[in-house]
Coordinates of C-alpha atoms in Angstrom, one line a residue:
Chain A
X138 CA 388.3 138.8 129.9
X139 CA 385.9 136.7 127.6
X140 CA 382.7 137.2 125.8
X141 CA 381.2 133.9 127.7
X142 CA 382.0 135.9 130.8
X143 CA 380.9 139.0 130.4
X144 CA 377.4 137.3 128.5
X145 CA 377.1 135.9 131.4
X146 CA 376.7 139.0 133.6
X147 CA 374.8 140.9 131.6
X148 CA 372.0 138.2 130.9
X149 CA 371.8 137.7 134.8
X150 CA 371.6 141.7 134.9
X151 CA 368.3 141.0 132.0
X152 CA 366.7 139.1 134.4
X153 CA 367.4 140.6 137.9
X154 CA 366.3 143.3 135.6
X155 CA 363.0 142.0 134.4
X156 CA 362.1 140.3 137.1
X157 CA 362.3 143.2 139.6
X158 CA 360.2 145.6 136.8
X159 CA 357.6 142.7 136.9
X160 CA 358.2 141.8 141.1
X161 CA 357.2 146.0 141.5
X162 CA 354.4 146.0 138.9
X163 CA 356.7 148.7 136.8
X164 CA 354.2 149.5 133.8
X165 CA 355.7 151.8 131.9
X166 CA 352.1 152.9 130.2
X167 CA 351.1 154.4 133.8
X168 CA 354.5 157.0 132.9
X169 CA 353.1 158.2 129.6
X170 CA 349.4 159.1 131.6
X171 CA 348.4 162.4 130.5
X172 CA 347.7 163.8 134.0
X173 CA 351.6 162.5 134.5
X174 CA 353.4 164.1 132.6
X175 CA 351.1 167.6 133.2
X176 CA 352.4 167.1 137.1
X177 CA 356.1 166.9 135.8
X178 CA 355.9 169.6 133.4
X179 CA 354.2 172.1 135.9
X180 CA 357.6 170.9 138.2
X181 CA 360.4 171.3 135.7
X182 CA 358.7 173.8 133.5
X183 CA 359.3 175.8 136.9
X184 CA 363.1 175.2 136.6
X185 CA 363.9 177.9 134.0
X186 CA 362.5 180.5 136.5
X187 CA 363.6 180.0 139.8
X188 CA 362.9 182.9 142.4
X189 CA 363.9 185.0 145.3
X190 CA 361.2 186.5 146.8
X191 CA 359.5 184.3 148.6
X192 CA 355.8 183.7 148.6
X193 CA 355.0 186.7 151.0
X194 CA 356.9 188.9 149.4
X195 CA 359.8 189.1 152.0
X196 CA 363.4 188.4 150.2
X197 CA 364.2 184.5 150.6
X198 CA 368.1 185.4 151.1
X199 CA 368.2 184.6 154.8
X200 CA 366.4 181.5 154.3
X201 CA 369.0 180.5 151.3
X202 CA 371.9 181.9 153.6
X203 CA 370.7 179.9 156.8
X204 CA 370.2 176.7 154.4
X205 CA 374.0 177.2 153.0
X206 CA 375.6 177.9 156.2
X207 CA 373.9 175.1 158.5
X208 CA 374.7 172.4 155.6
X209 CA 377.9 173.3 155.8
X210 CA 378.3 173.1 159.2
X211 CA 376.7 169.9 159.5
X212 CA 379.1 168.6 156.7
X213 CA 382.4 169.5 157.8
X214 CA 381.6 168.9 161.7
X215 CA 380.7 165.1 160.5
X216 CA 383.5 164.6 157.9
X217 CA 386.2 166.1 160.7
X218 CA 384.8 163.5 163.2
X219 CA 384.5 160.7 160.2
X220 CA 387.8 161.0 159.7
X221 CA 389.1 160.5 163.7
X222 CA 386.8 157.2 163.3
X223 CA 388.2 156.6 159.9
X224 CA 391.7 156.8 161.0
X225 CA 392.0 155.3 163.5
X226 CA 390.2 152.8 162.6
X227 CA 391.7 151.8 159.2
X228 CA 394.9 151.8 161.3
X229 CA 393.5 149.3 162.6
X230 CA 391.8 147.6 159.8
X231 CA 395.2 147.4 157.7
X232 CA 397.5 144.4 158.1
X233 CA 400.8 146.4 157.7
X234 CA 401.0 147.7 160.8
X235 CA 402.2 143.5 162.4
X236 CA 402.7 141.4 160.0
X237 CA 406.4 142.8 159.4
X238 CA 409.1 139.9 158.7
X239 CA 410.1 140.6 162.7
X240 CA 406.7 139.8 164.0
X241 CA 406.5 137.1 166.6
X242 CA 404.0 134.6 166.7
X243 CA 402.5 136.2 169.1
X244 CA 402.6 139.8 167.7
X245 CA 400.8 138.1 164.4
X246 CA 397.6 136.5 166.8
X247 CA 397.0 139.7 167.9
X248 CA 397.5 142.0 165.1
X249 CA 394.7 139.5 163.3
X250 CA 392.6 139.9 165.5
X251 CA 392.2 143.3 166.3
X252 CA 392.4 144.0 162.4
X253 CA 389.1 141.4 162.4
X254 CA 387.6 143.1 165.2
X255 CA 388.0 146.4 163.6
X256 CA 386.7 145.5 160.4
X257 CA 383.7 143.7 162.2
X258 CA 383.0 147.6 163.5
X259 CA 384.4 149.0 159.8
X260 CA 381.1 146.9 158.1
X261 CA 378.8 147.3 161.5
X262 CA 379.2 151.5 160.9
X263 CA 378.6 151.4 157.2
X264 CA 376.0 148.9 156.8
X265 CA 373.5 151.5 158.6
X266 CA 372.8 154.8 156.8
X267 CA 373.5 157.3 158.1
X268 CA 369.2 158.7 157.9
X269 CA 369.0 155.4 159.8
X270 CA 372.0 156.9 162.4
X271 CA 369.5 159.8 162.3
X272 CA 366.3 158.6 163.1
X273 CA 367.9 156.1 166.5
X274 CA 369.8 158.9 167.2
X275 CA 366.7 161.3 168.0
X276 CA 365.0 158.2 169.4
X277 CA 367.5 157.7 171.8
X278 CA 368.4 161.5 172.4
X279 CA 365.6 163.6 171.1
X280 CA 366.8 166.4 169.2
X281 CA 370.2 168.1 169.1
X282 CA 371.7 169.4 166.0
X283 CA 374.8 167.4 167.9
X284 CA 372.8 163.6 166.9
X285 CA 373.3 165.2 163.3
X286 CA 376.7 165.0 163.6
X287 CA 377.2 162.2 165.0
X288 CA 374.9 160.1 162.2
X289 CA 376.7 161.5 159.6
X290 CA 380.6 160.7 161.0
X291 CA 379.3 157.4 162.2
X292 CA 378.8 155.6 158.2
X293 CA 381.2 157.9 157.2
X294 CA 383.9 156.9 159.3
X295 CA 383.0 153.5 158.2
X296 CA 383.7 153.9 154.9
X297 CA 386.2 156.8 155.3
X298 CA 388.2 153.8 157.6
X299 CA 387.1 151.0 154.4
X300 CA 388.5 152.5 151.1
X301 CA 391.5 154.4 152.9
X302 CA 393.0 151.1 154.6
X303 CA 392.1 149.4 150.7
X304 CA 395.0 151.9 149.9
X305 CA 397.1 151.7 152.6
X306 CA 397.1 147.5 151.4
X307 CA 398.3 148.8 148.7
X308 CA 400.4 150.9 149.4
X309 CA 403.8 150.0 147.6
X310 CA 405.8 148.5 150.5
X311 CA 409.2 150.2 150.5
X312 CA 409.6 153.2 152.6
X313 CA 407.8 150.4 155.1
X314 CA 410.3 147.4 154.6
X315 CA 413.0 150.2 155.2
X316 CA 411.7 151.6 158.5
X317 CA 411.1 148.1 159.8
X318 CA 414.9 147.0 159.0
X319 CA 415.6 149.4 160.5
X320 CA 413.7 148.8 164.2
X321 CA 410.6 150.8 163.0
X322 CA 407.5 150.3 165.9
X323 CA 404.7 149.5 164.2
X324 CA 403.1 152.8 165.0
X325 CA 406.9 155.2 162.8
X326 CA 406.0 151.8 159.6
X327 CA 402.8 153.4 159.3
X328 CA 403.2 157.4 159.8
X329 CA 406.4 156.8 157.8
X330 CA 406.2 154.3 155.7
X331 CA 403.0 154.1 154.6
X332 CA 400.9 157.3 154.8
X333 CA 403.1 159.3 153.2
X334 CA 403.3 156.7 149.6
X335 CA 399.5 156.9 149.0
X336 CA 398.6 160.3 151.1
X337 CA 397.5 162.4 148.0
X338 CA 395.5 158.7 147.7
X339 CA 393.4 159.3 151.0
X340 CA 393.2 163.0 150.6
X341 CA 391.3 162.8 147.1
X342 CA 389.2 159.9 148.4
X343 CA 388.1 162.1 151.5
X344 CA 387.6 165.6 149.6
X345 CA 385.3 162.8 147.6
X346 CA 383.4 161.8 150.6
X347 CA 383.4 165.9 151.7
X348 CA 380.8 166.1 148.3
X349 CA 378.9 163.0 149.8
X350 CA 378.8 164.7 153.1
X351 CA 377.0 167.7 151.9
X352 CA 374.6 166.3 150.0
X353 CA 373.7 163.7 152.9
X354 CA 373.8 166.5 155.7
X355 CA 371.3 168.3 153.1
X356 CA 368.8 165.6 153.0
X357 CA 369.2 165.3 157.4
X358 CA 367.0 168.6 156.5
X359 CA 364.0 166.1 155.8
X360 CA 364.4 164.5 159.2
X361 CA 363.9 168.6 160.4
X362 CA 367.3 170.1 160.2
X363 CA 367.6 173.1 159.3
X364 CA 369.5 172.6 156.3
X365 CA 368.3 172.8 152.6
X366 CA 366.2 169.5 153.0
X367 CA 364.1 171.7 155.3
X368 CA 363.6 174.6 153.0
X369 CA 363.4 172.0 149.7
X370 CA 360.3 170.1 151.8
X371 CA 359.1 173.2 153.1
X372 CA 358.5 175.1 149.8
X373 CA 357.7 171.7 148.1
X374 CA 354.6 171.4 150.4
X375 CA 353.8 174.5 149.8
X376 CA 353.6 174.1 146.2
X377 CA 356.1 177.0 145.9
X378 CA 358.1 174.9 143.0
X379 CA 359.5 178.1 142.0
X380 CA 360.7 178.5 145.7
X381 CA 361.8 174.8 145.1
X382 CA 364.0 175.6 142.2
X383 CA 366.0 177.8 143.9
X384 CA 367.2 175.7 146.5
X385 CA 368.0 173.1 144.2
X386 CA 369.8 175.6 142.4
X387 CA 371.5 176.8 145.9
X388 CA 372.5 173.0 146.3
X389 CA 374.2 171.9 142.9
X390 CA 375.9 175.3 143.4
X391 CA 377.6 174.1 146.9
X392 CA 378.5 170.9 145.2
X393 CA 379.8 172.7 142.4
X394 CA 382.0 174.4 144.4
X395 CA 383.1 172.2 146.3
X396 CA 384.3 169.7 143.3
X397 CA 385.8 173.6 141.4
X398 CA 388.0 173.3 145.1
X399 CA 389.3 169.9 144.9
X400 CA 389.9 170.6 141.7
X401 CA 392.0 173.2 142.6
X402 CA 393.6 171.3 145.5
X403 CA 394.3 168.5 143.4
X404 CA 396.5 170.1 140.7
X405 CA 398.5 173.2 143.0
X406 CA 399.3 169.7 144.8
X407 CA 399.8 166.8 142.2
X408 CA 396.9 165.6 143.9
X409 CA 396.5 161.9 141.4
Chain B
X542 CA 397.7 177.0 152.8
X543 CA 394.7 174.4 152.0
X544 CA 395.4 173.3 155.2
X545 CA 394.8 175.9 156.9
X546 CA 391.7 177.0 155.3
X547 CA 390.2 173.0 156.1
X548 CA 391.1 173.7 159.3
X549 CA 389.3 177.4 160.2
X550 CA 386.3 175.4 158.1
X551 CA 386.3 172.4 160.6
X552 CA 386.6 174.9 163.8
X553 CA 384.1 177.3 162.3
X554 CA 381.7 174.2 161.0
X555 CA 381.8 172.8 165.2
X556 CA 380.7 176.7 166.4
X557 CA 378.3 177.5 163.5
X558 CA 376.2 174.7 164.4
X559 CA 376.2 175.3 167.7
X560 CA 377.6 171.3 168.2
X561 CA 378.3 169.7 171.9
X562 CA 378.7 166.8 173.3
X563 CA 377.4 167.7 176.0
X564 CA 373.5 168.1 174.9
X565 CA 374.0 164.1 174.9
X566 CA 374.2 163.4 178.8
X567 CA 371.8 166.1 180.2
X568 CA 369.3 164.8 182.4
X569 CA 366.3 165.1 179.8
X570 CA 369.0 162.8 177.5
X571 CA 370.2 160.4 179.3
X572 CA 366.8 159.5 180.8
X573 CA 365.6 159.5 176.8
X574 CA 368.6 156.5 176.4
X575 CA 368.1 154.8 179.1
X576 CA 364.1 154.6 177.9
X577 CA 365.4 153.9 174.5
X578 CA 367.9 151.3 175.5
X579 CA 365.1 149.3 177.8
X580 CA 362.6 149.7 174.8
X581 CA 364.9 148.0 172.0
X582 CA 364.9 145.3 174.3
X583 CA 361.9 142.5 172.6
X584 CA 358.9 143.5 173.6
X585 CA 358.0 140.2 175.7
X586 CA 361.7 140.2 177.2
X587 CA 361.6 143.7 178.9
X588 CA 362.5 143.8 182.4
X589 CA 362.5 140.0 182.3
X590 CA 365.9 137.7 181.3
X591 CA 366.9 136.6 177.7
X592 CA 365.4 133.9 177.0
X593 CA 365.9 132.4 173.4
X594 CA 362.1 131.0 172.8
X595 CA 360.5 133.5 173.3
X596 CA 362.8 136.3 171.4
X597 CA 362.1 133.4 168.3
X598 CA 358.7 133.3 168.7
X599 CA 358.3 137.3 169.4
X600 CA 360.4 137.7 165.8
X601 CA 358.6 134.8 164.1
X602 CA 354.9 136.8 165.0
X603 CA 356.2 140.5 164.4
X604 CA 359.3 140.3 161.7
X605 CA 358.4 136.8 160.0
X606 CA 354.9 137.8 158.2
X607 CA 356.8 141.2 156.8
X608 CA 360.3 140.9 156.5
X609 CA 360.1 139.0 152.7
X610 CA 358.4 141.8 151.6
X611 CA 360.2 144.7 152.8
X612 CA 363.6 143.1 152.0
X613 CA 362.1 141.4 148.5
X614 CA 360.5 145.4 147.5
X615 CA 364.2 146.5 148.8
X616 CA 366.4 145.1 146.3
X617 CA 363.6 145.2 143.5
X618 CA 363.9 148.4 143.6
X619 CA 367.8 148.7 143.9
X620 CA 368.2 146.5 140.5
X621 CA 365.4 147.9 138.6
X622 CA 366.8 151.5 139.5
X623 CA 369.9 150.7 138.8
X624 CA 369.7 148.7 135.5
X625 CA 367.4 152.0 134.4
X626 CA 370.0 154.1 135.7
X627 CA 372.7 152.8 133.6
X628 CA 370.7 151.9 130.2
X629 CA 370.2 155.8 130.4
X630 CA 373.7 156.3 130.9
X631 CA 374.3 154.3 128.5
X632 CA 373.3 156.5 125.8
X633 CA 373.9 159.6 127.9
X634 CA 377.7 159.3 128.0
X635 CA 378.3 158.8 124.0
X636 CA 377.4 163.1 124.3
X637 CA 379.3 163.2 127.2
X638 CA 382.8 162.2 126.0
X639 CA 384.9 164.9 124.1
X640 CA 386.5 162.2 121.3
X641 CA 383.6 160.6 120.6
X642 CA 381.2 164.0 120.3
X643 CA 383.9 166.0 119.3
X644 CA 383.6 167.2 115.7
X645 CA 386.1 165.2 113.8
X646 CA 386.3 161.5 116.2
X647 CA 388.8 159.6 116.0
X648 CA 391.1 160.8 113.3
X649 CA 391.0 163.8 111.0
X650 CA 389.0 164.0 107.8
X651 CA 390.9 166.0 104.5
X652 CA 390.0 170.2 106.0
X653 CA 389.9 170.6 109.3
X654 CA 386.3 171.0 110.9
X655 CA 384.8 174.3 110.5
X656 CA 384.1 177.0 113.7
X657 CA 381.0 176.2 113.4
X658 CA 380.8 172.4 113.5
X659 CA 383.8 173.1 116.9
X660 CA 381.2 175.5 118.9
X661 CA 378.8 172.9 118.8
X662 CA 380.0 170.0 119.3
X663 CA 381.5 171.9 122.3
X664 CA 377.9 173.4 123.0
X665 CA 376.2 169.6 123.1
X666 CA 378.8 168.2 125.2
X667 CA 379.2 171.3 127.8
X668 CA 375.1 170.4 127.8
X669 CA 375.2 167.1 128.2
X670 CA 377.6 167.1 131.3
X671 CA 375.6 170.2 132.7
X672 CA 372.6 168.0 133.6
X673 CA 374.4 164.9 134.0
X674 CA 376.2 167.6 136.8
X675 CA 373.0 168.5 138.3
X676 CA 371.4 165.2 138.8
X677 CA 373.8 163.9 140.6
X678 CA 374.5 166.6 142.6
X679 CA 370.3 165.9 143.7
X680 CA 370.6 163.0 146.1
X681 CA 368.1 160.1 145.5
X682 CA 366.3 161.1 148.8
X683 CA 365.4 164.9 147.6
X684 CA 364.4 163.6 143.8
X685 CA 362.6 160.2 145.5
X686 CA 360.6 163.2 147.7
X687 CA 359.5 165.5 144.7
X688 CA 359.1 162.5 142.2
X689 CA 356.3 160.7 145.0
X690 CA 354.8 163.7 146.1
X691 CA 354.0 164.3 142.0
X692 CA 353.3 161.0 141.1
X693 CA 351.8 160.0 144.3
X694 CA 353.4 156.6 146.6
X695 CA 354.4 153.5 144.1
X696 CA 356.9 152.0 142.8
X697 CA 358.0 154.5 139.7
X698 CA 358.6 157.3 141.8
X699 CA 361.6 155.9 144.0
X700 CA 362.4 153.6 140.9
X701 CA 362.9 157.2 138.7
X702 CA 364.7 158.9 141.5
X703 CA 367.4 156.5 142.3
X704 CA 367.8 155.7 138.5
X705 CA 367.9 159.9 137.8
X706 CA 370.9 159.9 140.8
X707 CA 372.7 157.1 139.7
X708 CA 371.8 157.9 135.6
X709 CA 374.1 160.8 136.3
X710 CA 376.9 159.4 138.2
X711 CA 377.2 156.4 135.5
X712 CA 376.9 159.1 132.7
X713 CA 380.6 160.4 134.3
X714 CA 382.1 157.4 135.0
X715 CA 380.7 155.7 131.6
X716 CA 382.3 159.4 129.9
X717 CA 385.4 159.0 131.5
X718 CA 386.0 155.5 130.5
X719 CA 384.5 156.4 127.0
X720 CA 387.7 158.9 126.8
X721 CA 390.4 156.9 128.8
X722 CA 389.7 153.6 125.1
X723 CA 392.9 153.1 123.6
X724 CA 392.6 155.2 120.4
X725 CA 394.3 152.9 117.6
X726 CA 390.8 150.4 117.2
X727 CA 388.5 153.5 116.4
X728 CA 391.0 155.1 114.2
X729 CA 391.3 152.0 112.2
X730 CA 388.0 152.0 111.4
X731 CA 387.2 156.0 111.3
X732 CA 389.5 156.2 108.5
X733 CA 388.4 153.1 107.4
X734 CA 385.2 155.3 106.5
X735 CA 382.7 154.0 109.7
X736 CA 380.7 156.6 110.9
X737 CA 380.3 156.8 114.8
X738 CA 377.5 154.7 115.5
X739 CA 379.5 151.9 113.6
X740 CA 382.3 153.4 116.0
X741 CA 380.9 152.9 118.8
X742 CA 379.7 149.0 118.1
X743 CA 382.6 147.8 117.1
X744 CA 385.5 149.8 119.1
X745 CA 383.7 151.6 122.1
X746 CA 381.7 148.9 123.2
X747 CA 384.0 145.7 123.2
X748 CA 386.7 147.7 124.8
X749 CA 384.8 150.0 127.4
X750 CA 382.2 146.9 128.7
X751 CA 383.8 145.6 131.0
X752 CA 384.6 149.3 133.1
X753 CA 381.4 150.1 132.6
X754 CA 380.2 147.0 134.3
X755 CA 382.2 147.0 137.0
X756 CA 380.8 150.2 137.9
X757 CA 377.3 149.5 137.7
X758 CA 378.2 146.8 140.8
X759 CA 379.3 149.8 142.5
X760 CA 376.7 151.8 142.0
X761 CA 374.5 148.7 143.2
X762 CA 375.7 148.6 146.3
X763 CA 374.7 152.1 146.8
X764 CA 371.6 151.7 145.6
X765 CA 371.3 149.3 148.1
X766 CA 372.0 151.5 150.8
X767 CA 369.6 154.2 149.9
X768 CA 366.8 152.2 148.7
X769 CA 366.4 150.7 152.0
X770 CA 366.0 154.3 153.3
X771 CA 364.0 155.5 150.5
X772 CA 360.8 153.9 152.1
X773 CA 360.5 156.8 154.3
X774 CA 358.9 158.8 152.0
X775 CA 355.8 155.9 151.9
X776 CA 357.3 153.3 149.8
X777 CA 356.0 149.9 151.8
X778 CA 359.7 148.6 151.7
X779 CA 362.3 148.3 154.8
X780 CA 361.9 152.3 155.1
X781 CA 359.1 152.2 156.0
X782 CA 358.3 149.5 158.8
X783 CA 361.2 150.9 160.5
X784 CA 359.6 154.4 160.2
X785 CA 355.9 152.7 161.1
X786 CA 357.3 151.2 163.9
X787 CA 359.1 154.4 164.8
X788 CA 356.0 156.3 164.7
X789 CA 354.4 153.3 167.0
X790 CA 357.2 153.7 169.3
X791 CA 357.8 150.6 169.0
X792 CA 361.7 150.9 169.0
X793 CA 362.1 147.4 169.0
X794 CA 361.0 146.2 166.0
X795 CA 362.3 149.5 164.6
X796 CA 366.2 148.0 165.5
X797 CA 365.4 144.4 164.5
X798 CA 364.3 146.1 160.9
X799 CA 367.4 148.8 161.0
X800 CA 370.0 145.6 161.2
X801 CA 367.8 143.5 158.8
X802 CA 368.5 146.0 156.7
X803 CA 372.3 146.1 158.0
X804 CA 372.3 142.4 156.7
X805 CA 370.6 143.4 153.6
X806 CA 373.6 146.0 152.9
X807 CA 376.1 143.2 153.8
X808 CA 375.1 140.4 152.0
X809 CA 375.1 142.6 148.5
X810 CA 378.4 143.9 149.1
X811 CA 379.1 140.6 149.0
X812 CA 377.2 139.4 145.5
X813 CA 379.0 142.4 144.5
X814 CA 382.1 141.8 145.3
X815 CA 381.9 138.0 144.3
X816 CA 380.7 139.6 140.6
X817 CA 383.6 141.7 140.3
X818 CA 386.0 139.6 140.8
X819 CA 384.8 137.1 138.3
X820 CA 384.3 139.6 135.3
X821 CA 387.7 140.7 136.3
X822 CA 389.6 136.9 136.5
X823 CA 387.7 135.9 133.4

């Protein structure tokens, strides 16, 4: 890369940043007004004294525990469905299963059409945020736990399908070509020739998305599902900053635990 | 072993959460869904055959006046936030990189570093990383909720919320880039007497900028996605119009705004992909 290109991009970025700041009326001086600073100091000061006793004198543990389990269960259920969507769509969205040497013109045309349709579907699934899917489903079906799971699974399935199919498209083709030459069907080539070659990459991206799913699941609590976000909003609306920090730290701990778990698995399995 | 524990987790999750697909098809839900499907048709076209002129007039009368403000604010929020995040990450990542923030950056001096220096430097890196980890494990939406309630509805709390979360992610990614820098240039500079600041400007920055920019664009894509949603919390961007239409049970408008958001995200993906290819191919 030449300096010339970097300079162009950096210049564009600076102009865009200034433009956005003026458009939104972002004035740095408003951030250092005494009132603002006092509110921020109050809130961040409470971070040093999270509490396990609720305002009414009861223990906070039951709320923590139920929020934690709900967050984990929405995320895990959503991810399991997303993996099903992602696996199916990433198969259809890779060109590897129809673009072989032995493929006839008819199959090529059919394959290209199916792949294009799958990619369009993936784009549509991904480009609507999980909270908006949740709002659409709430409006359509009313509140039931399954709507939260499906709302998570659609955009996550789309994202998994996109990234997995990109990984599979860049996979080494040696095993796939050998299987094709030996007369393997597309499904055989895909499962025996392509997937095992990049299984570690597929798995570690899946784990990263699980971490994201935990965060999204917590946020779904703001729509009224019983996850950690619900407890954060409830305690904060009552100005119980110390309780809010407890729930924030619990969410933090959950994310860290999953990151540690995935790094342990990575080491044991040799995931890159 | 790990496969078994993952499978158990999934089974537990479905059982614990009480997630049943049949909930979607109960009488009440079915009535709800039928009504919803009727109401997402533009209002003048409900129970009418589809007519493009009516649709166009409806679009330009209800959506038209708000579309540019909604899309403009969403775009501006994401740009301002990601640039702020990148600037913060640039500063913080220096302290989170083990090589540059170590007691002896890149080349040993005459005597080995003292125990105290070693502990202090490790502590600095550890604390910096912990703060970055915390910043990114709290979702943007939660940061935005907290900041908006504290600072009042406005652009700043939304921008700050997006920036804090993304500074956590970019700070980690940037510092990993610094740690993976090819060290020979830095060593040469160090041996000829350069300090940390000079190392950063003359070796680290030119070697890392490419990757930093790639990560920057990758995060910008996600910022746009989140910026559409943060409007739900009250600042006038796409999410606000979505929330407003939902509150007024104008599902026809709600669906159009969701669709506009999707188009914006697809366009941003495209711009980001073009920018990254432009950077790579130079």
